[in-house]
Coordinates of C-alpha atoms in Angstrom, one line a residue:
X5 CA 23.2 191.0 50.7
X6 CA 23.6 187.5 49.4
X7 CA 24.8 184.9 51.7
X8 CA 25.6 181.1 50.8
X9 CA 26.2 178.6 53.5
X10 CA 27.8 175.1 52.7
X11 CA 28.5 172.9 55.7
X12 CA 28.7 175.5 58.2
X13 CA 30.7 177.7 56.1
X14 CA 29.2 180.9 55.0
X15 CA 30.4 183.0 51.9
X16 CA 28.6 186.6 51.9
X17 CA 28.5 189.1 49.1
X18 CA 27.4 192.6 50.1
X19 CA 26.7 195.0 47.4
X20 CA 25.8 198.6 47.4
X21 CA 25.3 201.0 44.6
X22 CA 25.3 204.7 45.1
X23 CA 24.4 207.6 42.8
X24 CA 25.8 211.2 43.1
X25 CA 22.9 213.5 41.9
X26 CA 24.8 216.7 42.5
X27 CA 26.5 218.9 39.8
X28 CA 29.8 218.5 41.5
X29 CA 31.9 215.5 42.7
X30 CA 31.1 214.2 46.0
X31 CA 32.9 212.0 48.8
X32 CA 30.7 208.9 49.0
X33 CA 31.2 206.4 52.0
X34 CA 30.6 202.9 52.2
X35 CA 30.3 201.7 55.8
X36 CA 29.3 198.1 56.8
X37 CA 29.7 195.8 59.8
X38 CA 30.4 192.2 59.6
X39 CA 30.8 189.6 62.4
X40 CA 34.3 189.6 64.2
X41 CA 34.7 186.0 63.4
X42 CA 34.5 186.6 59.7
X43 CA 37.4 187.5 57.3
X44 CA 37.3 189.8 54.2
X45 CA 38.3 187.8 50.9
X46 CA 37.7 190.4 48.5
X47 CA 36.8 194.2 48.1
X48 CA 36.3 195.9 44.7
X49 CA 34.8 199.2 43.3
X50 CA 33.5 200.1 40.0
X51 CA 33.4 203.5 38.8
X52 CA 32.3 204.6 35.6
X53 CA 32.7 201.1 33.9
X54 CA 36.5 200.8 35.7
X55 CA 36.8 198.0 38.4
X56 CA 39.2 198.7 41.0
X57 CA 39.9 195.5 43.2
X58 CA 41.4 196.2 46.6
X59 CA 44.2 194.2 48.1
X60 CA 43.5 192.6 51.4
X61 CA 46.0 192.8 54.1
X62 CA 46.5 191.3 57.7
X63 CA 45.2 194.1 60.1
X64 CA 48.4 195.3 61.6
X65 CA 49.8 195.6 58.1
X66 CA 46.8 197.3 56.8
X67 CA 46.4 199.7 59.5
X68 CA 49.8 201.2 58.7
X69 CA 49.0 201.4 54.9
X70 CA 45.7 202.8 55.5
X71 CA 47.3 205.8 57.2
X72 CA 50.0 206.2 54.6
X73 CA 47.3 205.9 51.8
X74 CA 45.1 208.2 53.4
X75 CA 47.8 210.9 53.9
X76 CA 48.7 210.6 50.2
X77 CA 45.3 211.1 49.0
X78 CA 44.7 207.5 47.9
X79 CA 41.5 205.5 48.4
X80 CA 41.8 202.6 51.3
X81 CA 39.3 201.2 53.5
X82 CA 40.0 199.9 57.2
X83 CA 38.2 197.6 59.7
X84 CA 37.9 198.7 63.1
X85 CA 35.9 196.9 66.3
X86 CA 32.3 198.0 66.6
X87 CA 30.4 196.7 69.5
X88 CA 30.2 193.3 71.1
X89 CA 30.0 191.1 68.1
X90 CA 30.7 193.2 65.0
X91 CA 33.8 195.0 63.2
X92 CA 33.3 198.0 60.9
X93 CA 34.6 198.3 57.5
X94 CA 34.8 201.8 56.1
X95 CA 36.2 203.2 52.7
X96 CA 35.1 206.4 51.0
X97 CA 35.8 207.3 47.4
X98 CA 35.3 210.6 45.4
X99 CA 32.6 210.2 42.8
X100 CA 32.0 212.7 39.5
X101 CA 28.9 214.5 39.1
X102 CA 25.8 212.1 37.9
X103 CA 28.2 209.1 38.4
X104 CA 27.5 206.2 40.6
X105 CA 29.8 203.7 42.2
X106 CA 29.2 200.1 43.0
X107 CA 30.8 198.5 46.2
X108 CA 31.3 194.9 46.6
X109 CA 32.7 193.5 49.8
X110 CA 33.1 189.6 50.1
X111 CA 33.5 188.1 53.6
X112 CA 33.7 184.3 54.8
X113 CA 32.9 182.6 58.0
X114 CA 32.9 179.1 59.7
X115 CA 30.0 179.3 61.7
X116 CA 30.2 178.3 65.4
X117 CA 27.5 176.2 67.2
X118 CA 26.5 177.8 70.4
X119 CA 23.5 176.5 72.5
X120 CA 22.7 174.0 70.1
X121 CA 22.5 176.4 67.1
X122 CA 24.3 178.1 64.4
X123 CA 23.9 182.0 63.8
X124 CA 24.1 184.0 60.6
X125 CA 24.1 187.5 61.7
X126 CA 23.8 190.6 59.1
X127 CA 23.8 193.9 60.2
X128 CA 22.0 196.5 58.0
X129 CA 22.0 200.3 58.4
X130 CA 21.2 201.9 55.3
X131 CA 20.3 205.2 57.0
X132 CA 17.7 206.0 54.0
X133 CA 15.3 203.9 52.2
X134 CA 16.9 202.0 49.5
X135 CA 15.5 201.6 46.0
X136 CA 16.5 197.7 45.8
X137 CA 16.8 196.1 49.3
X138 CA 17.3 192.4 49.3
X139 CA 18.9 190.0 51.9
X140 CA 18.8 186.5 50.6
X141 CA 20.6 183.4 52.1
X142 CA 20.7 179.8 51.1
X143 CA 21.8 177.1 53.2
X144 CA 23.0 173.4 52.3
X145 CA 23.8 170.9 54.9
X146 CA 24.4 167.4 53.8
X147 CA 23.6 165.9 57.3
X148 CA 20.0 167.5 57.0
X149 CA 18.5 170.7 58.6
X150 CA 16.8 170.3 62.0
X151 CA 15.3 173.7 61.9
X152 CA 15.6 177.2 60.8
X153 CA 14.3 180.4 62.3
X154 CA 14.8 183.9 60.7
X155 CA 14.2 187.4 62.4
X156 CA 15.3 190.7 62.8
X157 CA 15.4 193.5 65.5
X158 CA 13.8 195.9 63.2
X159 CA 10.8 193.7 62.1
X160 CA 7.7 195.4 62.6
X161 CA 4.1 193.4 62.2
X162 CA 4.0 194.9 58.5
X163 CA 7.5 193.9 57.6
X164 CA 7.4 190.2 59.4
X165 CA 5.4 188.6 56.5
X166 CA 8.2 189.7 54.1
X167 CA 10.5 187.1 55.5
X168 CA 10.2 184.3 53.2
X169 CA 11.4 180.8 54.3
X170 CA 11.7 177.8 52.2
X171 CA 12.9 174.4 54.1
X172 CA 13.6 171.0 52.5
X173 CA 15.5 168.0 53.9
X174 CA 19.1 169.6 53.1
X175 CA 18.5 172.9 51.9
X176 CA 17.0 176.1 53.3
X177 CA 16.2 179.7 51.4
X178 CA 15.5 182.7 53.3
X179 CA 14.8 186.1 51.5
X180 CA 13.7 189.5 52.7
X181 CA 13.0 192.2 50.2
X182 CA 10.8 195.2 51.4
X183 CA 9.8 197.7 48.6
X184 CA 10.9 201.4 48.9
X185 CA 7.6 202.6 50.6
X186 CA 7.7 199.5 53.1
X187 CA 11.1 200.6 54.4
X188 CA 9.8 204.1 55.4
X189 CA 9.2 205.1 58.7
X190 CA 6.1 206.8 57.7
X191 CA 4.6 207.6 54.1
X192 CA 6.8 210.0 52.1
X193 CA 9.3 210.5 55.0
X194 CA 13.0 209.9 54.4
X195 CA 13.6 207.5 57.6
X196 CA 14.0 204.2 57.4
X197 CA 12.8 201.2 59.6
X198 CA 15.6 199.1 58.3
X199 CA 18.1 199.5 61.1
X200 CA 19.7 196.5 63.0
X201 CA 20.2 193.0 62.8
X202 CA 19.0 190.3 60.7
X203 CA 19.6 186.9 62.2
X204 CA 19.1 183.4 60.8
X205 CA 19.5 180.4 63.5
X206 CA 19.7 176.6 62.5
X207 CA 21.1 173.5 63.4
X208 CA 21.8 170.1 61.4
X209 CA 20.4 166.9 62.0
X210 CA 22.9 165.0 64.7
X211 CA 20.3 162.4 66.0
X212 CA 22.4 159.2 66.2
X213 CA 25.5 161.2 65.2
X214 CA 28.9 161.1 66.4
X215 CA 30.8 162.5 63.7
X216 CA 30.4 164.0 60.0
X217 CA 33.4 164.2 57.9
X218 CA 33.2 165.9 54.6
X219 CA 36.0 165.7 51.9
X220 CA 36.5 168.0 48.7
X221 CA 39.9 168.9 46.6
X222 CA 41.9 167.1 49.0
X223 CA 40.8 168.6 52.2
X224 CA 38.6 167.4 54.7
X225 CA 36.5 168.7 57.7
X226 CA 35.3 166.7 60.8
X227 CA 32.6 167.9 62.7
X228 CA 32.1 166.4 66.1
X229 CA 29.4 166.9 68.1
X230 CA 27.9 163.9 69.8
X231 CA 24.3 164.3 71.0
X232 CA 22.7 162.4 74.2
X233 CA 25.8 161.9 76.2
X234 CA 25.3 162.4 79.9
X235 CA 26.8 165.8 81.2
X236 CA 29.8 165.8 83.2
X237 CA 29.3 166.9 87.0
X238 CA 31.3 170.0 87.4
X239 CA 33.0 171.7 90.3
X240 CA 33.2 175.6 90.1
X241 CA 34.5 178.3 92.0
X242 CA 33.2 182.0 91.3
X243 CA 35.8 184.4 92.0
X244 CA 34.0 187.5 92.2
X245 CA 35.8 191.1 92.2
X246 CA 33.9 193.4 94.8
X247 CA 36.2 196.2 94.7
X248 CA 35.2 199.8 94.9
X249 CA 35.0 200.2 91.3
X250 CA 32.4 197.5 91.0
X251 CA 30.3 199.5 93.0
X252 CA 26.5 200.5 92.3
X253 CA 25.3 199.0 89.1
X254 CA 28.1 196.6 88.4
X255 CA 28.0 194.7 91.7
X256 CA 24.0 194.8 91.4
X257 CA 24.0 193.1 88.1
X258 CA 26.7 190.6 89.2
X259 CA 24.2 189.7 92.1
X260 CA 21.5 189.3 89.7
X261 CA 23.3 186.9 87.4
X262 CA 24.7 184.8 90.2
X263 CA 21.1 184.4 91.5
X264 CA 19.9 183.3 88.4
X265 CA 22.9 181.0 87.8
X266 CA 22.2 179.2 91.3
X267 CA 18.6 178.7 90.5
X268 CA 19.4 176.4 87.6
X269 CA 22.6 174.8 89.0
X270 CA 22.6 171.1 88.8
X271 CA 22.3 169.1 91.8
X272 CA 25.3 166.9 91.1
X273 CA 27.7 169.9 90.9
X274 CA 29.8 171.3 93.5
X275 CA 30.4 175.2 93.8
X276 CA 32.0 177.8 95.9
X277 CA 32.5 181.6 96.1
X278 CA 35.6 183.5 96.6
X279 CA 34.9 187.4 97.0
X280 CA 37.9 189.6 96.8
X281 CA 39.1 193.4 97.0
X282 CA 42.3 193.9 98.8
X283 CA 41.2 190.8 101.0
X284 CA 40.2 187.4 100.1
X285 CA 37.0 186.1 101.4
X286 CA 36.0 182.7 100.6
X287 CA 32.0 181.7 101.4
X288 CA 33.4 178.3 102.7
X289 CA 36.7 176.6 102.7
X290 CA 35.5 173.8 100.7
X291 CA 32.9 173.5 97.8
X292 CA 29.5 172.6 98.4
X293 CA 27.1 170.2 96.6
X294 CA 24.3 171.9 95.0
X295 CA 21.6 170.5 97.3
X296 CA 18.5 172.5 98.0
X297 CA 19.7 173.4 101.2
X298 CA 23.0 174.6 100.0
X299 CA 21.6 176.8 97.2
X300 CA 19.1 178.4 99.3
X301 CA 22.2 179.2 101.7
X302 CA 24.0 180.3 98.8
X303 CA 21.3 182.5 97.4
X304 CA 21.1 184.6 100.8
X305 CA 25.0 184.8 100.8
X306 CA 25.0 186.7 97.2
X307 CA 22.3 188.9 98.3
X308 CA 24.7 190.4 100.7
X309 CA 27.8 190.9 98.3
X310 CA 28.7 194.4 98.3
X311 CA 31.6 196.5 97.1
X312 CA 34.4 197.6 99.3
X313 CA 38.2 198.3 98.6
X314 CA 41.0 197.2 96.3
X315 CA 41.8 194.5 93.8
X316 CA 44.2 191.4 94.6
X317 CA 43.4 189.1 91.5
X318 CA 46.5 187.0 92.1
X319 CA 45.7 185.9 95.7
X320 CA 42.1 185.4 94.7
X321 CA 42.4 183.2 91.8
X322 CA 44.9 181.1 93.8
X323 CA 42.3 180.7 96.7
X324 CA 39.8 179.3 94.1
X325 CA 42.5 177.0 93.0
X326 CA 43.6 175.7 96.2
X327 CA 39.9 174.9 97.1
X328 CA 39.7 172.6 94.2
X329 CA 43.0 171.0 94.8
X330 CA 42.2 170.3 98.4
X331 CA 38.8 169.0 97.9
X332 CA 40.1 166.7 94.9
X333 CA 42.6 165.3 97.5
X334 CA 40.1 164.7 100.2
X335 CA 37.9 162.8 97.9
X336 CA 35.1 165.3 98.3
X337 CA 34.4 165.8 94.7
X338 CA 33.0 163.3 92.1
X339 CA 36.1 161.2 90.5
X340 CA 34.5 161.9 87.3
X341 CA 34.0 165.6 87.2
X342 CA 35.4 168.9 85.6
X343 CA 37.1 171.3 87.7
X344 CA 36.6 175.3 86.5
X345 CA 37.3 178.8 87.9
X346 CA 35.1 181.7 86.7
X347 CA 36.7 184.9 87.7
X348 CA 34.7 188.2 87.3
X349 CA 36.7 191.4 87.6
X350 CA 36.2 195.0 86.2
X351 CA 39.7 196.3 86.9
X352 CA 43.5 196.1 87.1
X353 CA 45.1 194.3 90.2
X354 CA 46.4 197.1 92.5
X355 CA 46.8 195.2 95.6
X356 CA 48.9 192.1 96.3
X357 CA 50.9 191.1 93.4
X358 CA 50.5 193.5 90.5
X359 CA 52.9 192.5 87.8
X360 CA 50.6 191.1 85.2
X361 CA 53.3 188.4 83.7
X362 CA 54.0 187.2 87.5
X363 CA 50.1 186.8 88.0
X364 CA 49.8 184.7 84.9
X365 CA 52.7 182.5 85.7
X366 CA 51.6 182.1 89.3
X367 CA 48.0 181.0 88.2
X368 CA 49.5 178.6 85.4
X369 CA 51.9 177.1 87.7
X370 CA 49.3 176.4 90.5
X371 CA 46.6 175.0 88.0
X372 CA 49.0 172.8 86.0
X373 CA 46.6 172.2 83.4
X374 CA 44.2 170.4 85.8
X375 CA 41.1 172.9 85.7
X376 CA 40.1 175.5 83.3
X377 CA 39.9 179.2 84.0
X378 CA 37.3 181.5 82.6
X379 CA 37.7 185.1 82.8
X380 CA 34.9 187.7 82.3
X381 CA 36.0 191.3 81.9
X382 CA 33.3 193.9 83.2
X383 CA 33.3 197.2 81.4
X384 CA 35.8 199.2 79.5
X385 CA 38.8 199.8 82.0
X386 CA 39.6 196.1 82.5
X387 CA 42.9 194.8 81.0
X388 CA 41.1 192.4 78.5
X389 CA 44.6 191.4 76.8
X390 CA 45.7 190.1 80.4
X391 CA 42.6 188.3 81.0
X392 CA 42.4 186.6 77.6
X393 CA 46.0 185.4 77.7
X394 CA 45.6 184.1 81.3
X395 CA 42.4 182.3 80.3
X396 CA 44.1 180.5 77.1
X397 CA 47.0 179.5 79.3
X398 CA 44.6 177.7 81.3
X399 CA 42.2 175.6 79.1
X400 CA 39.4 178.5 79.2
X401 CA 38.4 181.5 77.2
X402 CA 37.8 185.1 78.3
X403 CA 34.9 187.1 77.4
X404 CA 34.1 191.2 77.7
X405 CA 30.8 191.8 79.6
X406 CA 29.5 195.1 78.2
X407 CA 28.5 197.5 80.6
X408 CA 24.7 197.9 79.6
X409 CA 21.4 197.0 81.0
X410 CA 21.7 193.3 80.0
X411 CA 24.9 192.8 81.5
X412 CA 23.2 190.3 84.0
X413 CA 21.8 188.5 81.0
X414 CA 25.3 188.5 79.4
X415 CA 27.0 187.0 82.4
X416 CA 24.3 184.3 82.8
X417 CA 24.6 183.6 78.8
X418 CA 28.3 182.7 79.5
X419 CA 27.7 180.5 82.0
X420 CA 25.0 178.7 80.4
X421 CA 27.6 178.0 77.3
X422 CA 29.9 176.3 80.0
X423 CA 27.1 174.9 82.2
X424 CA 26.9 171.4 80.7
X425 CA 30.4 169.6 79.8
X426 CA 29.9 166.5 78.1
X427 CA 33.6 165.3 77.5
X428 CA 37.1 166.6 78.7
X429 CA 40.5 165.9 77.1
X430 CA 39.0 165.1 73.5
X431 CA 41.3 163.9 71.2
X432 CA 40.8 163.2 67.4
X433 CA 43.6 161.5 65.8
X434 CA 44.1 160.8 62.0
X435 CA 46.8 158.5 60.5
X436 CA 50.1 160.3 59.8
X437 CA 50.4 158.4 56.3
X438 CA 46.9 159.5 55.5
X439 CA 46.7 163.4 56.7
X440 CA 49.5 165.7 56.0
X441 CA 48.2 168.5 58.3
X442 CA 45.3 168.9 60.8
X443 CA 44.4 172.0 62.8
X444 CA 43.9 172.0 66.5
X445 CA 42.8 168.5 67.4
X446 CA 42.8 168.2 71.1
X447 CA 40.4 170.0 73.1
X448 CA 40.2 170.1 77.0
X449 CA 36.3 170.1 77.2
X450 CA 33.4 169.8 74.9
X451 CA 30.3 171.5 76.1
X452 CA 26.3 170.6 75.4
X453 CA 25.2 172.6 72.3
X454 CA 28.5 173.2 70.9
X455 CA 30.7 171.7 68.3
X456 CA 34.4 170.7 67.7
X457 CA 35.7 171.5 64.3
X458 CA 39.0 169.8 62.8
X459 CA 40.0 170.4 59.1
X460 CA 42.9 168.9 57.5
X461 CA 44.9 168.1 54.4
X462 CA 45.0 164.7 52.7
X463 CA 48.1 163.1 51.7
X464 CA 46.2 161.4 48.6
X465 CA 43.6 163.4 46.8
X466 CA 42.3 160.2 45.5
X467 CA 41.9 158.6 48.8
X468 CA 38.9 156.5 49.4
X469 CA 38.9 156.1 53.0
X470 CA 40.8 156.7 56.2
X471 CA 40.8 155.7 59.8
X472 CA 39.7 158.2 62.7
X473 CA 40.3 157.6 66.5
X474 CA 38.4 159.8 68.9
X475 CA 38.9 159.7 72.6
X476 CA 37.4 161.5 75.4
X477 CA 36.6 161.6 79.1
X478 CA 32.8 161.2 79.7
X479 CA 30.5 161.1 82.7
X480 CA 29.8 157.8 84.6
X481 CA 33.3 156.6 84.1
X482 CA 32.7 155.9 80.5
X483 CA 35.9 156.7 78.2
X484 CA 35.0 157.3 74.6
X485 CA 36.8 155.2 72.2
X486 CA 36.1 155.2 68.8
X487 CA 38.8 153.1 67.1
X488 CA 39.5 151.7 63.7
X489 CA 36.5 153.5 62.2
X490 CA 36.7 153.8 58.4
X491 CA 35.7 156.7 56.7
X492 CA 34.6 155.9 52.9
X493 CA 34.2 158.8 50.4
X494 CA 32.0 158.1 47.2
X495 CA 33.1 160.1 44.2
X496 CA 30.0 159.9 42.0
X497 CA 27.7 163.1 42.1
X498 CA 24.9 161.5 43.6
X499 CA 27.0 160.4 46.6
X500 CA 28.8 163.7 47.2
X501 CA 29.4 165.0 49.8
X502 CA 28.6 162.0 51.9
X503 CA 29.2 161.1 55.6
X504 CA 29.5 158.2 58.0
X505 CA 27.7 158.8 61.3
X506 CA 29.0 157.3 64.6
X507 CA 27.1 157.2 67.9
X508 CA 28.8 156.1 71.1
X509 CA 26.0 155.3 73.9
X510 CA 26.7 155.4 77.7
X511 CA 25.7 151.4 77.5
X512 CA 29.1 151.1 75.6
X513 CA 27.4 150.5 72.1
X514 CA 28.6 152.1 68.8
X515 CA 26.2 152.7 65.9
X516 CA 27.7 153.3 62.5
X517 CA 25.2 154.9 59.8
X518 CA 26.3 154.7 56.3
X519 CA 24.8 157.6 53.8
X520 CA 21.7 158.2 56.4
X521 CA 20.6 154.4 55.4
X522 CA 22.5 151.2 56.5
X523 CA 23.2 151.1 60.1
X524 CA 25.7 148.6 62.2
X525 CA 25.6 148.4 65.7
X526 CA 28.8 147.2 67.7
X527 CA 28.5 146.2 71.2
X528 CA 31.2 145.4 73.9
X529 CA 30.1 141.8 75.6
X530 CA 31.6 141.3 78.8
X531 CA 31.7 138.0 80.1
X532 CA 31.7 136.9 84.0
X533 CA 35.3 137.2 85.7
X534 CA 37.6 134.4 85.8
X535 CA 35.8 132.5 83.1
X536 CA 37.8 129.5 82.0
X537 CA 38.3 130.4 78.6
X538 CA 35.8 133.1 77.4
X539 CA 36.8 136.7 76.8
X540 CA 35.1 139.8 76.6
X541 CA 34.3 140.3 72.9
X542 CA 32.8 143.0 70.4
X543 CA 29.3 142.0 68.7
X544 CA 28.4 143.2 65.1
X545 CA 24.8 143.5 64.3
X546 CA 23.7 144.6 61.1
X547 CA 20.5 146.7 60.6
X548 CA 18.5 147.6 57.3
X549 CA 20.2 144.5 55.5
X550 CA 17.5 145.0 52.8
X551 CA 19.3 148.3 51.6
X552 CA 22.7 146.6 50.8
X553 CA 23.4 145.5 47.3
X554 CA 23.1 141.7 46.4
X555 CA 26.6 141.6 45.7
X556 CA 27.7 142.6 49.2
X557 CA 29.8 139.5 50.7
X558 CA 32.3 138.5 53.3
X559 CA 31.7 136.5 56.5
X560 CA 28.6 138.4 57.2
X561 CA 27.7 139.9 54.0
X562 CA 26.9 136.3 52.3
X563 CA 23.9 135.8 54.8
X564 CA 22.5 139.6 54.4
X565 CA 19.9 138.3 51.9
X566 CA 18.9 134.9 53.4
X567 CA 19.8 131.2 52.3
X568 CA 17.7 128.1 51.4
X569 CA 17.8 125.5 53.7
X570 CA 16.2 122.8 55.3
X571 CA 16.2 121.0 58.9
X572 CA 15.1 117.2 59.4
X573 CA 15.7 114.5 61.7
X574 CA 15.4 116.2 65.1
X575 CA 16.7 114.2 67.7
X576 CA 17.9 114.5 71.4
X577 CA 21.3 116.2 71.8
X578 CA 23.7 116.4 74.7
X579 CA 21.8 118.8 76.7
X580 CA 18.1 117.9 77.1
X581 CA 16.7 121.3 76.2
X582 CA 18.9 121.9 73.0
X583 CA 18.2 119.0 70.5
X584 CA 20.4 118.2 67.4
X585 CA 19.1 118.0 63.8
X586 CA 20.5 117.6 60.2
X587 CA 20.4 120.7 58.1
X588 CA 20.7 120.4 54.3
X589 CA 22.1 123.8 53.0
X590 CA 24.4 124.6 50.0
X591 CA 24.5 121.0 48.9
X592 CA 25.9 119.8 52.4
X593 CA 24.5 118.0 55.1
X594 CA 25.5 119.3 58.7
X595 CA 24.9 118.3 62.0
X596 CA 23.1 121.3 64.0
X597 CA 22.1 122.1 67.4
X598 CA 19.0 124.1 68.5
X599 CA 19.6 126.7 71.0
X600 CA 19.0 130.6 71.9
X601 CA 21.1 133.5 71.3
X602 CA 20.6 137.1 72.1
X603 CA 19.8 139.7 69.6
X604 CA 20.7 143.1 70.3
X605 CA 19.6 145.0 67.2
X606 CA 16.3 146.4 69.0
X607 CA 17.5 146.4 72.5
X608 CA 21.5 147.2 72.7
X609 CA 21.2 147.0 76.7
X610 CA 19.3 143.6 77.3
X611 CA 18.8 142.1 73.7
X612 CA 16.0 139.5 73.1
X613 CA 16.1 135.8 73.1
X614 CA 15.5 134.4 69.5
X615 CA 15.7 130.6 68.6
X616 CA 18.6 129.7 66.2
X617 CA 20.6 126.6 65.0
X618 CA 24.2 126.6 65.9
X619 CA 26.5 124.9 63.3
X620 CA 29.3 122.9 64.2
X621 CA 33.0 122.8 63.3
X622 CA 33.2 126.6 62.8
X623 CA 30.6 126.8 60.3
X624 CA 32.2 124.5 57.8
X625 CA 29.9 123.7 55.0
X626 CA 27.6 126.9 55.7
X627 CA 30.1 129.6 55.1
X628 CA 31.8 129.9 51.6
X629 CA 35.3 128.6 52.1
X630 CA 37.2 128.1 55.4
X631 CA 36.8 130.3 58.4
X632 CA 40.5 131.2 58.1
X633 CA 39.7 132.8 54.8
X634 CA 38.2 135.7 56.7
X635 CA 41.0 136.2 59.0
X636 CA 43.8 138.9 58.5
X637 CA 46.5 140.2 61.1
X638 CA 45.5 143.9 60.6
X639 CA 42.4 146.0 59.6
X640 CA 44.2 147.1 56.3
X641 CA 46.0 143.9 55.3
X642 CA 45.0 141.2 52.7
X643 CA 45.3 137.3 53.0

C-alpha cells in the first residue's frame, strides 16, 4: 500500500501479487476495502505479461454492466458498502497453473478534517502471511505539519516498533513492513496478525492562519479553518424517539450518550428535550440555560426516559422547531447564537403524518432556513435516505448509528463534532473576472476542528494574484469580513506552492503573513462618536521589516530600512508638552513637532506609547514625491 498525500489530497495505490501454485487453473479473488469518501481512478491486472486496464464507471452504471459481464463470463469488479466507513471492491479472475496475477488499484480522496485532525485509513485483511507486506505513506503539507500519529487496531507489542515515522517541517514519512514470520500468529502457523485498520492522523500548522490557498495548473484550492475564534453559543433541542422499537439496548445507549453530552455541555448554551412516540412530550416548553442546576435536573430527567408506543416524527420535529422560534421571539436566547435540532430515531413514522415527502415539506417550511436539523438514524430498520434528504434540506447532515456496543460513543462522537460552532453563514467570494468556476462556497456553519474547502478554476493560468472576500457571523457580535485581500503566487520552484495566511481576531485586527515570514497587522481604529472631523480608520503596521528586500518602496516601503536624519533647534511649540524642532532629512530642512503615538505591533489591543516626530504639510520633504502620488481611486487602478 503506497499512499502519497499532498495538501490533504491522498493518492493511494494498492498492489497485490498472487501465485497459483496448483496444477490446474484457479479462480483468484482480489478483495480490498477503501474509504467511502474515496473514489477509484484506475484498476488494472497483469497476467502473463499482458496488462488489462479496467474501465471505471459511475456506481449505478457499473452495477448494471457488472451483472451483464458476470453473466457472460467476463471479468468485472464491483464496489459495495462494507461497514461504517468503508466500501468493498471485489474482482475475481481465472489464472492458469503456475502463473501469477498482479492487481493494481488506485484510489484518491480529499481528506476531511474532523475534531482537529485528518485521518488516513487503510484496511488490511490479507487472510494469510504475505511474502512482502508493506504500507508506506508520504505526506507533504506546505503549511507545515503540526503532528503525526500512526497506529493500527492489530498492533501487538512486538509489531509496534515496526511502525517507523520520520517528520520534518513540511514532510512526514510513515512505513510499516513486518517480515513473514513477524506476521504469523504463532511460529509455523498460517494465521496472520495483520487484520484490521492502519490509521495515520495528522494536522497542519494553522496558528495565526485564517486561510491557505494553493494554485496549480490553472486551478486553486482554498482551505479555510480559522483558529482561536470564540465558539458561538448554541441552542439545541434533542428530539428523542422512545417508541417501542427503541426498547432495551437502544434506549439504554441513548440515555448513556445524553448523560455524557449533558456533563460536557457549555454553560452559555441552551437546550431542551422532546420525547416522542405516538405522543409528543417536551421536557419543558422552553429551552433551559445550561446552568449547573438545570443540567442536574436534566440528568435526572434523562434517566427516566423509557420506550412506549408508536412513532410520530413529523409532530416531534415541528414541536422542537416551534420551541426555538418562540424562545427567539421572546428574546430568551442569546442574540448571537446558533439554533439546531438533533433528531434520533430508529424507525419509520407510523403515527400522525406518515407520508415521507409531506414530512420533509412540513419541516422545511417550518424551519425556513433559520436553523439546522441533524438526523441520527439508529439501527438497520430506519429509512436513512429519508433522514439524509431532510437533513440536507435544512442545513444539516444525517449520520447512521450502528447497533453495536459502542453506539453510545457514536452518538456522543457526532455531538462532539457539532458542539462548538465558530461561524455561521460563511461566504467565500472570488471575483467573477478572475475565477471561472468554484465548488460550493456558502456554508451554513463552521465547527471547531473542521475545515471548509473551496476549489475552483482560474480564468487566467498566468494569474499572479486575486482577491478573496470572506464573510461569516461569529460570536460576540463580531462579523468576519476579510476584504481586499490579494493572494500572490510565486512561480519559481523555491516559492511554489506558497500561501498567504490571514488571521482575524476577536479584537478586530487582521494579521497577514507572507510565505511564513513577513507579517502585517491591520487594525480598525475607532474614534469617539460625534467627533468634529476624525473618522474610524484602518491602521497598517508592518512586522519583520528586515525580511523585506531593500528595493521595497511605496508610501510605507521607503521607510522599512530606515533613513538618515538629524534634529536640532528644540524650541517651545503651540502646546507646552509638544515642542517643535528642525529636522534635516533627504536634503530638506523641515519643521517638526515632538509627540506621542501608539504602536500596536506588539499589543494589538492597547498598543504602547512611543515618542515620535510629526512632520507638517502631509510629509512634504520627507516622503518621495507628493502624497497624491500614492492615492488611487481603486485598489487595482494606477495613477
